[in-house]
Amino acid sequence: MKYKHIKNIDTTKDFILPCKKGDLKPIQQFLPVKNPDFDGSFLTHHLIYGKEGNRIYLVGLGEEKNASQIENTFQKFAFETCTFWNAEIQVLGDHLNDAAILKTVIGLEMSQYTIGAFKSTKKDTKKVTISFSSKENIQKVLEEGKFTGEAINKIKGLVDAPPNIKTPEYLGDWAKKSSKEATYTCTVLKHKKLKKQGFDAVIAVGKGSVHPPVVIINEYKAKDTDKIDIAFVGKGITFDSGGLSIKPSTNLHYMKSDMGGAAVVLGVIELVAKLKLNINIVGIVASAENAVDANSYRPGDVINSYSGKTIEIIDTDAEGRLVLADGISYAIKKFNPEYLIDLATLTGSVVRTFGYAAAGMFTENQEMANTMSAVGFKVHERVWQLPMFEDYEKDLQSDVADIKNFNGKPIEGAINAAKFLEFFTEKHPKWMHLDIAGVSFGGSQYAQMKSATGFGIQLITNFIKEKATK
Ligand code: BES
Ligand code: ZN
Ligand code: ZN
């Protein structure tokens, strides 16, 4: 889709009228009838025809409480109607603020996501120009919306991709290609370099797979200084069988989505580079396949890690925290970032706690928690804080190594995973862990099975905006 700014709507052609619930006033002058059968309810739309036979779509923005998720109403509307659109369609934007226009564009762009990327016959994608009317110059907002929607679609494509295609090496190639398109630096460390540099935990997790692990390092620097403002670390398990502590087969295919954290990190670096935000950030993805094989790492093994700390493996299905430990240690040692944030589909426990409504947030830094929480509500990618009490620490003490990777109990799962990660943060004062296992993959009206949600792109990009200098 292409997005363009226009001064006024041409009422003889097709146009869209976004409409708040129960408030037809701002759009009244564009209506050919006084009382259309439409009340502006969220996620609804209505078609009427103008005098020239042109289409006039009324799209419901809903109430004030729906403002944080306007993209959903436009995604649904465009998904259901765009096959009937001509080469150009206009949107009345005069009565919308920048935030609403941004969300509108994101939603329109999101409607273009096709889940059937691997079908032998592909759906045609429409080339439509969408012209937004506004008295202000909204070109920058339109561009941001387009880039954001595209980033969401791209990471959904990655998370939905099958695990035989989406190997760790594939993620590395994706990042390399993206770095050339969006202009940032990308380094992909493969087996030899991982071994040499001591990524022992990443290597252990990937040992059982024919697809060797990689660590991806993306650097975007817009400032004059080399100081890194924020480092992100993403869990990139391209398939999580559980390893020798094998998972049950029911819904095992969904474990292709265990690189949701990595996808957010990859997508955000690309988006921030395209938006040219004034910030220095790095994205580190620790990627491996957790497979079952004679070479797989075992429960009982003691492994080393990038930090030099040894880990006793109790359960090979607690693999995400292992690759993240190396990613976190690397981020601190190489980049000494002011903020350090990891994202991971880390535990079933967080899904049982919050379902699909919020990500688990862990940090000792309340300023960071408050900012992330506020941003989450603003973009409707909500996070909710869980405690990091010292009480949880002793459960991770190992008799034989520095730490063990699982407390062996069916309780406090998400918190314990966070406590394990904390052990590798060297008391970093501005570290946060986001457990996105429930929110990055789920049911939707656009697919029969669970699929990627794109959660995290707006949350993290807006957090970065809070920290970027104007
Ligand atoms: N990838 C899973 C977590 C997960 C569960 C993601 C459901 C998405 C949906 C993770 O590696 C895992 O297996 N965690 C275990 C840890 C346990 C063995 C300590 C869990 O949460 O059950
Ligand atoms: Zn696992
Ligand atoms: Zn996992």
Short mmCIF file of C-alpha atoms and ligand atoms in Angstrom, two decimals:
data_model
loop_
_atom_site.label_atom_id
_atom_site.label_comp_id
_atom_site.label_asym_id
_atom_site.label_seq_id
_atom_site.Cartn_x
_atom_site.Cartn_y
_atom_site.Cartn_z
CA MET A 1 0.00 0.00 0.00
CA LYS A 2 1.04 3.59 -0.62
CA TYR A 3 0.04 6.44 1.68
CA LYS A 4 -0.36 10.02 0.58
CA HIS A 5 -1.40 13.29 2.20
CA ILE A 6 -4.18 15.33 0.57
CA LYS A 7 -5.75 18.62 1.62
CA ASN A 8 -9.37 17.74 0.90
CA ILE A 9 -11.55 14.72 0.15
CA ASP A 10 -12.93 14.44 -3.39
CA THR A 11 -16.51 13.45 -2.56
CA THR A 12 -17.18 12.07 -6.05
CA LYS A 13 -14.66 9.23 -5.45
CA ASP A 14 -14.42 6.42 -2.87
CA PHE A 15 -13.64 7.44 0.69
CA ILE A 16 -13.50 6.19 4.28
CA LEU A 17 -15.02 8.05 7.22
CA PRO A 18 -13.57 7.01 10.59
CA CYS A 19 -16.26 7.58 13.17
CA LYS A 20 -16.29 7.62 16.99
CA LYS A 21 -19.14 5.80 18.70
CA GLY A 22 -22.27 7.94 18.82
CA ASP A 23 -20.51 10.94 17.28
CA LEU A 24 -21.40 11.39 13.62
CA LYS A 25 -20.90 15.16 13.76
CA PRO A 26 -17.37 15.42 12.32
CA ILE A 27 -18.34 13.28 9.32
CA GLN A 28 -21.92 14.54 8.84
CA GLN A 29 -21.13 16.90 5.95
CA PHE A 30 -19.70 13.98 3.93
CA LEU A 31 -22.79 11.78 4.32
CA PRO A 32 -25.37 11.56 1.53
CA VAL A 33 -28.00 10.58 4.13
CA LYS A 34 -28.77 12.14 7.50
CA ASN A 35 -29.01 8.97 9.53
CA PRO A 36 -26.91 6.05 8.27
CA ASP A 37 -27.51 2.70 10.00
CA PHE A 38 -24.26 3.04 11.90
CA ASP A 39 -23.27 4.01 15.39
CA GLY A 40 -19.45 3.86 15.20
CA SER A 41 -19.08 0.79 17.42
CA PHE A 42 -15.55 -0.62 17.60
CA LEU A 43 -14.66 -3.24 14.97
CA THR A 44 -17.71 -2.46 12.81
CA HIS A 45 -18.01 -0.87 9.39
CA HIS A 46 -20.80 0.06 7.03
CA LEU A 47 -20.97 0.81 3.31
CA ILE A 48 -23.22 3.41 1.72
CA TYR A 49 -23.05 4.76 -1.82
CA GLY A 50 -22.60 8.39 -2.81
CA LYS A 51 -24.41 10.25 -5.55
CA GLU A 52 -21.79 9.22 -8.12
CA GLY A 53 -22.12 5.59 -7.13
CA ASN A 54 -18.86 5.99 -5.19
CA ARG A 55 -18.25 3.97 -2.06
CA ILE A 56 -18.44 5.65 1.31
CA TYR A 57 -17.21 3.41 4.11
CA LEU A 58 -18.03 4.25 7.70
CA VAL A 59 -15.49 2.70 10.06
CA GLY A 60 -16.14 2.44 13.80
CA LEU A 61 -13.43 3.80 16.10
CA GLY A 62 -15.50 2.87 19.13
CA GLU A 63 -15.16 4.62 22.47
CA GLU A 64 -12.24 6.40 24.14
CA LYS A 65 -11.14 3.10 25.74
CA ASN A 66 -10.65 1.63 22.23
CA ALA A 67 -8.28 4.43 21.14
CA SER A 68 -5.20 2.35 21.98
CA GLN A 69 -6.21 -0.35 19.50
CA ILE A 70 -7.64 1.52 16.51
CA GLU A 71 -5.42 -0.56 14.23
CA ASN A 72 -7.63 -3.58 14.91
CA THR A 73 -10.75 -1.94 13.51
CA PHE A 74 -8.88 -0.86 10.33
CA GLN A 75 -7.18 -4.23 9.94
CA LYS A 76 -10.57 -5.95 10.04
CA PHE A 77 -12.27 -3.39 7.82
CA ALA A 78 -9.55 -3.47 5.13
CA PHE A 79 -9.21 -7.26 5.32
CA GLU A 80 -12.91 -7.65 4.63
CA THR A 81 -13.38 -4.96 1.97
CA CYS A 82 -10.13 -4.26 0.12
CA THR A 83 -10.85 -6.69 -2.72
CA PHE A 84 -13.53 -4.20 -3.83
CA TRP A 85 -11.31 -1.11 -3.64
CA ASN A 86 -10.15 0.83 -6.68
CA ALA A 87 -6.54 1.91 -7.19
CA GLU A 88 -7.07 4.85 -4.83
CA ILE A 89 -9.14 5.32 -1.71
CA GLN A 90 -9.33 8.40 0.51
CA VAL A 91 -9.58 8.63 4.31
CA LEU A 92 -11.02 11.61 6.14
CA GLY A 93 -8.31 12.44 8.65
CA ASP A 94 -9.17 16.05 9.54
CA HIS A 95 -10.90 15.09 12.79
CA LEU A 96 -8.22 12.60 13.89
CA ASN A 97 -5.12 13.34 15.96
CA ASP A 98 -1.67 12.07 14.90
CA ALA A 99 -1.89 9.05 17.22
CA ALA A 100 -5.18 7.95 15.63
CA ILE A 101 -3.85 8.47 12.09
CA LEU A 102 -0.76 6.45 12.98
CA LYS A 103 -2.89 3.58 14.32
CA THR A 104 -5.15 3.78 11.25
CA VAL A 105 -2.21 3.37 8.88
CA ILE A 106 -0.74 0.55 10.98
CA GLY A 107 -4.08 -1.30 10.79
CA LEU A 108 -4.49 -0.78 7.05
CA GLU A 109 -0.97 -2.10 6.49
CA MET A 110 -1.57 -5.04 8.85
CA SER A 111 -4.55 -6.10 6.72
CA GLN A 112 -2.07 -6.98 3.99
CA TYR A 113 -0.48 -9.78 6.01
CA THR A 114 -1.08 -13.17 4.45
CA ILE A 115 -0.63 -16.23 6.55
CA GLY A 116 -0.46 -18.52 3.49
CA ALA A 117 3.11 -17.67 2.49
CA PHE A 118 3.80 -21.35 1.83
CA LYS A 119 0.75 -22.11 -0.32
CA SER A 120 1.61 -23.03 -3.90
CA THR A 121 -0.86 -20.50 -5.27
CA LYS A 122 -0.46 -17.07 -3.76
CA LYS A 123 -3.10 -14.43 -3.23
CA ASP A 124 -2.57 -11.27 -5.27
CA THR A 125 -1.52 -8.35 -3.13
CA LYS A 126 -3.36 -5.13 -3.95
CA LYS A 127 -1.50 -2.00 -4.91
CA VAL A 128 -3.71 0.73 -3.50
CA THR A 129 -2.89 4.35 -2.81
CA ILE A 130 -4.52 5.54 0.39
CA SER A 131 -4.91 9.31 0.55
CA PHE A 132 -5.41 10.90 3.97
CA SER A 133 -6.99 14.31 4.20
CA SER A 134 -5.64 16.67 6.84
CA LYS A 135 -5.05 20.36 7.26
CA GLU A 136 -1.70 19.55 8.89
CA ASN A 137 1.25 17.97 7.11
CA ILE A 138 0.99 14.35 8.19
CA GLN A 139 3.53 12.86 5.78
CA LYS A 140 5.84 11.76 8.63
CA VAL A 141 2.98 10.10 10.51
CA LEU A 142 1.92 8.23 7.38
CA GLU A 143 5.47 7.03 6.81
CA GLU A 144 5.84 5.90 10.42
CA GLY A 145 2.54 4.00 10.21
CA LYS A 146 3.57 2.26 7.02
CA PHE A 147 7.00 1.25 8.38
CA THR A 148 5.44 0.07 11.66
CA GLY A 149 2.76 -2.00 9.92
CA GLU A 150 5.38 -3.50 7.61
CA ALA A 151 7.63 -4.38 10.56
CA ILE A 152 4.70 -6.08 12.32
CA ASN A 153 3.87 -8.06 9.17
CA LYS A 154 7.49 -9.07 8.69
CA ILE A 155 7.92 -10.41 12.20
CA LYS A 156 4.59 -12.21 11.98
CA GLY A 157 5.93 -13.83 8.82
CA LEU A 158 8.99 -14.98 10.74
CA VAL A 159 7.06 -16.34 13.73
CA ASP A 160 4.53 -18.14 11.51
CA ALA A 161 7.25 -19.61 9.26
CA PRO A 162 7.77 -23.38 9.52
CA PRO A 163 10.74 -24.53 11.61
CA ASN A 164 12.31 -26.57 8.81
CA ILE A 165 12.73 -23.33 6.84
CA LYS A 166 13.28 -20.91 9.72
CA THR A 167 16.57 -22.29 11.02
CA PRO A 168 18.99 -20.20 13.12
CA GLU A 169 21.02 -19.60 9.96
CA TYR A 170 17.85 -18.36 8.22
CA LEU A 171 17.33 -15.78 10.97
CA GLY A 172 20.94 -14.69 10.45
CA ASP A 173 20.36 -14.31 6.70
CA TRP A 174 17.13 -12.38 7.39
CA ALA A 175 19.04 -9.96 9.62
CA LYS A 176 21.86 -9.51 7.08
CA LYS A 177 19.36 -8.68 4.34
CA SER A 178 17.42 -6.33 6.62
CA SER A 179 20.62 -4.53 7.68
CA LYS A 180 21.37 -3.69 4.05
CA GLU A 181 17.83 -2.45 3.37
CA ALA A 182 17.50 -0.37 6.53
CA THR A 183 21.17 0.62 6.96
CA TYR A 184 22.51 -0.77 10.20
CA THR A 185 25.36 -3.13 11.04
CA CYS A 186 24.76 -6.85 11.35
CA THR A 187 27.19 -9.53 12.47
CA VAL A 188 26.26 -13.20 12.52
CA LEU A 189 28.44 -15.44 14.68
CA LYS A 190 28.41 -19.06 13.53
CA HIS A 191 29.69 -22.22 15.18
CA LYS A 192 33.46 -21.59 14.97
CA LYS A 193 33.22 -18.07 16.37
CA LEU A 194 30.65 -19.06 18.99
CA LYS A 195 33.05 -21.76 20.21
CA LYS A 196 36.05 -19.43 20.16
CA GLN A 197 34.23 -16.66 22.01
CA GLY A 198 32.74 -18.99 24.62
CA PHE A 199 28.99 -19.08 23.89
CA ASP A 200 28.88 -22.46 25.62
CA ALA A 201 25.23 -22.29 26.71
CA VAL A 202 24.02 -21.46 23.20
CA ILE A 203 26.14 -24.29 21.82
CA ALA A 204 24.83 -26.77 24.43
CA VAL A 205 21.19 -26.02 23.57
CA GLY A 206 21.87 -26.38 19.83
CA LYS A 207 23.98 -29.55 20.09
CA GLY A 208 21.20 -31.93 19.15
CA SER A 209 20.22 -30.15 15.95
CA VAL A 210 21.47 -30.49 12.39
CA HIS A 211 20.87 -26.74 12.12
CA PRO A 212 23.74 -25.15 14.07
CA PRO A 213 23.13 -22.19 16.40
CA VAL A 214 23.98 -18.58 15.60
CA VAL A 215 24.21 -15.34 17.54
CA ILE A 216 23.12 -12.24 15.64
CA ILE A 217 24.38 -8.79 16.65
CA ASN A 218 22.57 -5.82 15.09
CA GLU A 219 23.87 -2.33 15.82
CA TYR A 220 22.09 0.90 15.01
CA LYS A 221 23.89 4.08 16.00
CA ALA A 222 22.43 7.51 15.20
CA LYS A 223 24.38 9.56 17.73
CA ASP A 224 27.89 11.00 17.62
CA THR A 225 28.93 8.86 20.56
CA ASP A 226 29.53 5.11 20.68
CA LYS A 227 27.72 4.76 24.02
CA ILE A 228 24.86 2.26 23.69
CA ASP A 229 21.57 3.53 25.13
CA ILE A 230 19.66 0.25 25.03
CA ALA A 231 20.64 -3.34 24.29
CA PHE A 232 17.93 -5.87 23.48
CA VAL A 233 18.38 -9.62 23.75
CA GLY A 234 15.92 -12.00 22.08
CA LYS A 235 15.27 -15.72 22.57
CA GLY A 236 15.52 -17.30 19.15
CA ILE A 237 14.64 -20.97 19.59
CA THR A 238 13.49 -21.88 16.08
CA PHE A 239 11.82 -25.03 17.37
CA ASP A 240 11.50 -26.17 20.96
CA SER A 241 10.94 -29.93 21.16
CA GLY A 242 11.95 -29.77 24.82
CA GLY A 243 15.09 -31.73 23.97
CA LEU A 244 15.60 -34.97 25.94
CA SER A 245 13.11 -33.64 28.52
CA ILE A 246 10.76 -33.92 25.56
CA LYS A 247 7.44 -32.09 25.38
CA PRO A 248 4.13 -33.90 24.81
CA SER A 249 3.13 -34.03 21.13
CA THR A 250 -0.15 -32.13 21.55
CA ASN A 251 0.36 -28.65 20.09
CA LEU A 252 4.08 -29.29 19.68
CA HIS A 253 3.90 -27.69 16.22
CA TYR A 254 3.25 -24.36 17.93
CA MET A 255 6.77 -24.47 19.33
CA LYS A 256 7.92 -23.00 16.01
CA SER A 257 6.92 -19.72 17.64
CA ASP A 258 9.64 -19.99 20.30
CA MET A 259 11.64 -17.30 18.53
CA GLY A 260 9.00 -14.62 19.16
CA GLY A 261 11.42 -12.59 21.30
CA ALA A 262 14.07 -12.75 18.59
CA ALA A 263 11.52 -11.63 16.00
CA VAL A 264 10.66 -8.53 18.06
CA VAL A 265 14.35 -7.66 18.46
CA LEU A 266 15.01 -8.11 14.72
CA GLY A 267 11.90 -6.16 13.72
CA VAL A 268 12.48 -3.29 16.14
CA ILE A 269 16.08 -2.68 15.03
CA GLU A 270 14.90 -2.59 11.40
CA LEU A 271 12.02 -0.24 12.23
CA VAL A 272 14.10 2.13 14.38
CA ALA A 273 16.71 2.31 11.61
CA LYS A 274 14.00 3.14 9.04
CA LEU A 275 12.50 5.78 11.34
CA LYS A 276 16.03 7.13 11.92
CA LEU A 277 15.36 7.65 15.63
CA ASN A 278 18.10 9.52 17.46
CA ILE A 279 19.37 6.68 19.64
CA ASN A 280 22.11 4.05 19.81
CA ILE A 281 20.77 0.52 20.18
CA VAL A 282 21.92 -3.03 19.69
CA GLY A 283 19.84 -6.15 19.19
CA ILE A 284 21.29 -9.51 20.09
CA VAL A 285 19.56 -12.71 19.07
CA ALA A 286 20.70 -16.01 20.53
CA SER A 287 19.30 -18.66 18.22
CA ALA A 288 19.30 -22.45 18.32
CA GLU A 289 17.02 -25.38 17.70
CA ASN A 290 16.25 -27.47 20.79
CA ALA A 291 16.21 -30.92 19.21
CA VAL A 292 16.27 -34.56 20.32
CA ASP A 293 19.34 -36.49 19.22
CA ALA A 294 22.18 -38.66 20.48
CA ASN A 295 24.21 -35.44 20.62
CA SER A 296 21.62 -33.49 22.59
CA TYR A 297 22.58 -32.00 25.93
CA ARG A 298 21.12 -33.93 28.86
CA PRO A 299 19.46 -33.41 32.22
CA GLY A 300 22.33 -33.80 34.67
CA ASP A 301 24.91 -32.19 32.39
CA VAL A 302 26.94 -29.31 33.75
CA ILE A 303 27.65 -26.76 31.06
CA ASN A 304 29.72 -23.60 30.90
CA SER A 305 28.42 -20.23 29.74
CA TYR A 306 29.72 -17.01 28.16
CA SER A 307 29.98 -15.49 31.63
CA GLY A 308 32.16 -18.34 32.90
CA LYS A 309 29.42 -19.36 35.34
CA THR A 310 28.59 -23.08 35.28
CA ILE A 311 25.03 -24.35 34.97
CA GLU A 312 23.56 -27.68 36.03
CA ILE A 313 20.90 -28.79 33.59
CA ILE A 314 17.83 -30.15 35.37
CA ASP A 315 15.45 -29.88 32.44
CA THR A 316 16.49 -29.46 28.81
CA ASP A 317 13.12 -27.81 28.12
CA ALA A 318 14.27 -24.80 30.15
CA GLU A 319 16.53 -23.91 27.21
CA GLY A 320 15.47 -20.32 26.56
CA ARG A 321 17.05 -19.01 29.75
CA LEU A 322 20.33 -20.68 28.76
CA VAL A 323 20.67 -18.98 25.37
CA LEU A 324 19.49 -15.71 26.93
CA ALA A 325 22.11 -15.98 29.68
CA ASP A 326 24.83 -15.94 27.02
CA GLY A 327 23.11 -13.12 25.13
CA ILE A 328 22.80 -11.01 28.28
CA SER A 329 26.44 -11.61 29.32
CA TYR A 330 27.61 -10.72 25.82
CA ALA A 331 25.50 -7.54 25.75
CA ILE A 332 26.99 -6.37 29.05
CA LYS A 333 30.60 -7.28 28.25
CA LYS A 334 30.69 -5.92 24.69
CA PHE A 335 28.35 -2.95 24.87
CA ASN A 336 27.89 -1.89 28.52
CA PRO A 337 24.43 -0.48 27.63
CA GLU A 338 22.53 1.99 29.80
CA TYR A 339 19.34 -0.08 29.50
CA LEU A 340 19.22 -3.83 28.96
CA ILE A 341 15.97 -5.53 27.94
CA ASP A 342 15.43 -9.16 27.04
CA LEU A 343 12.34 -10.55 25.36
CA ALA A 344 11.44 -14.22 25.32
CA THR A 345 8.66 -16.73 24.95
CA LEU A 346 10.10 -18.12 28.14
CA THR A 347 7.52 -19.99 30.20
CA GLY A 348 4.19 -21.79 30.12
CA SER A 349 3.78 -20.36 33.61
CA VAL A 350 3.31 -16.81 32.29
CA VAL A 351 0.61 -18.08 29.91
CA ARG A 352 -1.20 -19.70 32.82
CA THR A 353 -0.90 -16.44 34.78
CA PHE A 354 -1.89 -13.78 32.24
CA GLY A 355 -3.34 -15.79 29.36
CA TYR A 356 -3.13 -13.79 26.15
CA ALA A 357 -3.79 -10.39 27.74
CA ALA A 358 -0.40 -9.24 29.03
CA ALA A 359 3.29 -10.04 29.06
CA GLY A 360 5.10 -10.73 32.32
CA MET A 361 7.46 -7.90 33.27
CA PHE A 362 10.39 -8.36 35.62
CA THR A 363 12.73 -5.65 36.82
CA GLU A 364 14.05 -4.06 40.00
CA ASN A 365 14.02 -0.66 38.28
CA GLN A 366 10.67 0.97 39.01
CA GLU A 367 11.25 3.93 36.69
CA MET A 368 11.69 1.50 33.80
CA ALA A 369 8.68 -0.56 34.89
CA ASN A 370 6.48 2.55 35.02
CA THR A 371 7.56 3.73 31.58
CA MET A 372 7.11 0.29 30.00
CA SER A 373 3.73 -0.16 31.67
CA ALA A 374 2.48 3.26 30.49
CA VAL A 375 3.70 2.64 26.95
CA GLY A 376 2.04 -0.77 27.01
CA PHE A 377 -1.35 0.73 27.82
CA LYS A 378 -0.88 3.45 25.22
CA VAL A 379 -0.35 0.97 22.36
CA HIS A 380 -2.42 -1.87 23.82
CA GLU A 381 0.56 -4.21 24.21
CA ARG A 382 0.24 -4.51 27.94
CA VAL A 383 2.81 -5.71 30.46
CA TRP A 384 2.26 -6.56 34.11
CA GLN A 385 4.96 -6.67 36.75
CA LEU A 386 5.74 -9.75 38.83
CA PRO A 387 8.03 -9.79 41.87
CA MET A 388 11.74 -10.57 42.01
CA PHE A 389 11.92 -11.32 45.75
CA GLU A 390 15.15 -12.84 47.08
CA ASP A 391 13.04 -15.69 48.48
CA TYR A 392 12.99 -17.27 45.02
CA GLU A 393 16.79 -17.46 44.78
CA LYS A 394 17.61 -20.46 46.93
CA ASP A 395 15.54 -22.77 44.73
CA LEU A 396 18.09 -22.29 41.96
CA GLN A 397 21.13 -23.20 44.04
CA SER A 398 22.94 -26.21 42.63
CA ASP A 399 25.05 -28.70 44.59
CA VAL A 400 27.41 -29.25 41.69
CA ALA A 401 27.46 -26.04 39.63
CA ASP A 402 27.04 -22.29 40.13
CA ILE A 403 23.32 -22.43 39.38
CA LYS A 404 20.72 -24.89 38.07
CA ASN A 405 18.35 -24.13 35.21
CA PHE A 406 15.11 -25.21 36.91
CA ASN A 407 13.91 -25.42 40.52
CA GLY A 408 12.25 -28.77 39.81
CA LYS A 409 8.91 -27.60 41.20
CA PRO A 410 5.59 -26.93 39.49
CA ILE A 411 5.35 -23.46 41.07
CA GLU A 412 6.59 -19.89 40.45
CA GLY A 413 7.78 -20.84 36.93
CA ALA A 414 7.94 -17.43 35.25
CA ILE A 415 9.52 -15.79 38.31
CA ASN A 416 12.09 -18.53 38.64
CA ALA A 417 13.09 -18.16 35.00
CA ALA A 418 13.50 -14.41 35.57
CA LYS A 419 15.60 -15.07 38.69
CA PHE A 420 17.82 -17.40 36.65
CA LEU A 421 18.38 -14.62 34.08
CA GLU A 422 19.10 -12.10 36.84
CA PHE A 423 22.06 -14.27 37.89
CA PHE A 424 23.74 -13.32 34.58
CA THR A 425 22.98 -9.59 34.60
CA GLU A 426 25.80 -8.62 36.98
CA LYS A 427 23.30 -6.53 38.91
CA HIS A 428 22.72 -4.31 35.89
CA PRO A 429 20.72 -1.36 37.33
CA LYS A 430 18.45 -0.94 34.30
CA TRP A 431 17.68 -4.51 33.26
CA MET A 432 14.22 -5.76 32.36
CA HIS A 433 12.96 -9.18 31.29
CA LEU A 434 9.70 -9.50 29.35
CA ASP A 435 8.14 -12.96 29.16
CA ILE A 436 5.98 -12.80 26.02
CA ALA A 437 5.04 -16.51 25.79
CA GLY A 438 1.29 -15.78 26.04
CA VAL A 439 1.05 -12.69 23.89
CA SER A 440 3.28 -13.29 20.89
CA PHE A 441 1.24 -16.16 19.44
CA GLY A 442 -2.49 -16.76 19.71
CA GLY A 443 -5.92 -17.16 18.19
CA SER A 444 -7.33 -14.59 15.79
CA GLN A 445 -10.20 -14.15 13.36
CA TYR A 446 -7.76 -14.30 10.44
CA ALA A 447 -6.58 -17.88 10.88
CA GLN A 448 -8.00 -21.22 12.02
CA MET A 449 -4.98 -22.14 14.10
CA LYS A 450 -2.92 -20.00 16.43
CA SER A 451 -0.67 -17.53 14.69
CA ALA A 452 1.71 -14.65 15.31
CA THR A 453 0.32 -11.45 16.82
CA GLY A 454 3.16 -8.99 16.20
CA PHE A 455 3.16 -8.11 19.93
CA GLY A 456 6.18 -6.11 20.98
CA ILE A 457 6.93 -3.97 17.93
CA GLN A 458 4.83 -1.00 19.06
CA LEU A 459 5.67 -1.53 22.75
CA ILE A 460 9.43 -1.55 22.31
CA THR A 461 9.54 1.10 19.58
CA ASN A 462 7.55 3.47 21.77
CA PHE A 463 9.77 2.69 24.76
CA ILE A 464 12.76 3.56 22.57
CA LYS A 465 11.06 6.79 21.51
CA GLU A 466 10.76 7.74 25.19
CA LYS A 467 14.51 7.34 25.54
CA ALA A 468 15.56 8.84 22.19
CA THR A 469 16.62 12.44 22.01
CA LYS A 470 14.50 14.50 19.66
N1 BES B 1 9.25 -22.38 25.00
C1 BES B 1 8.79 -22.80 26.27
C2 BES B 1 7.77 -21.85 26.90
C3 BES B 1 6.46 -21.68 26.20
C4 BES B 1 5.35 -22.37 26.62
C5 BES B 1 6.32 -20.77 25.17
C6 BES B 1 4.14 -22.19 26.00
C7 BES B 1 5.10 -20.58 24.56
C8 BES B 1 4.00 -21.29 24.98
C9 BES B 1 9.97 -22.93 27.23
O1 BES B 1 11.20 -23.23 26.67
C10 BES B 1 9.63 -24.04 28.16
O2 BES B 1 9.52 -25.14 27.71
N2 BES B 1 9.47 -23.72 29.44
C11 BES B 1 9.13 -24.68 30.42
C12 BES B 1 10.16 -24.56 31.51
C13 BES B 1 10.17 -25.67 32.51
C14 BES B 1 10.60 -26.96 31.88
C15 BES B 1 11.11 -25.30 33.61
C16 BES B 1 7.74 -24.37 30.94
O3 BES B 1 7.42 -23.20 31.10
O4 BES B 1 6.99 -25.30 31.12
ZN ZN B 2 11.53 -25.30 26.39
ZN ZN B 3 11.44 -22.56 24.69
#
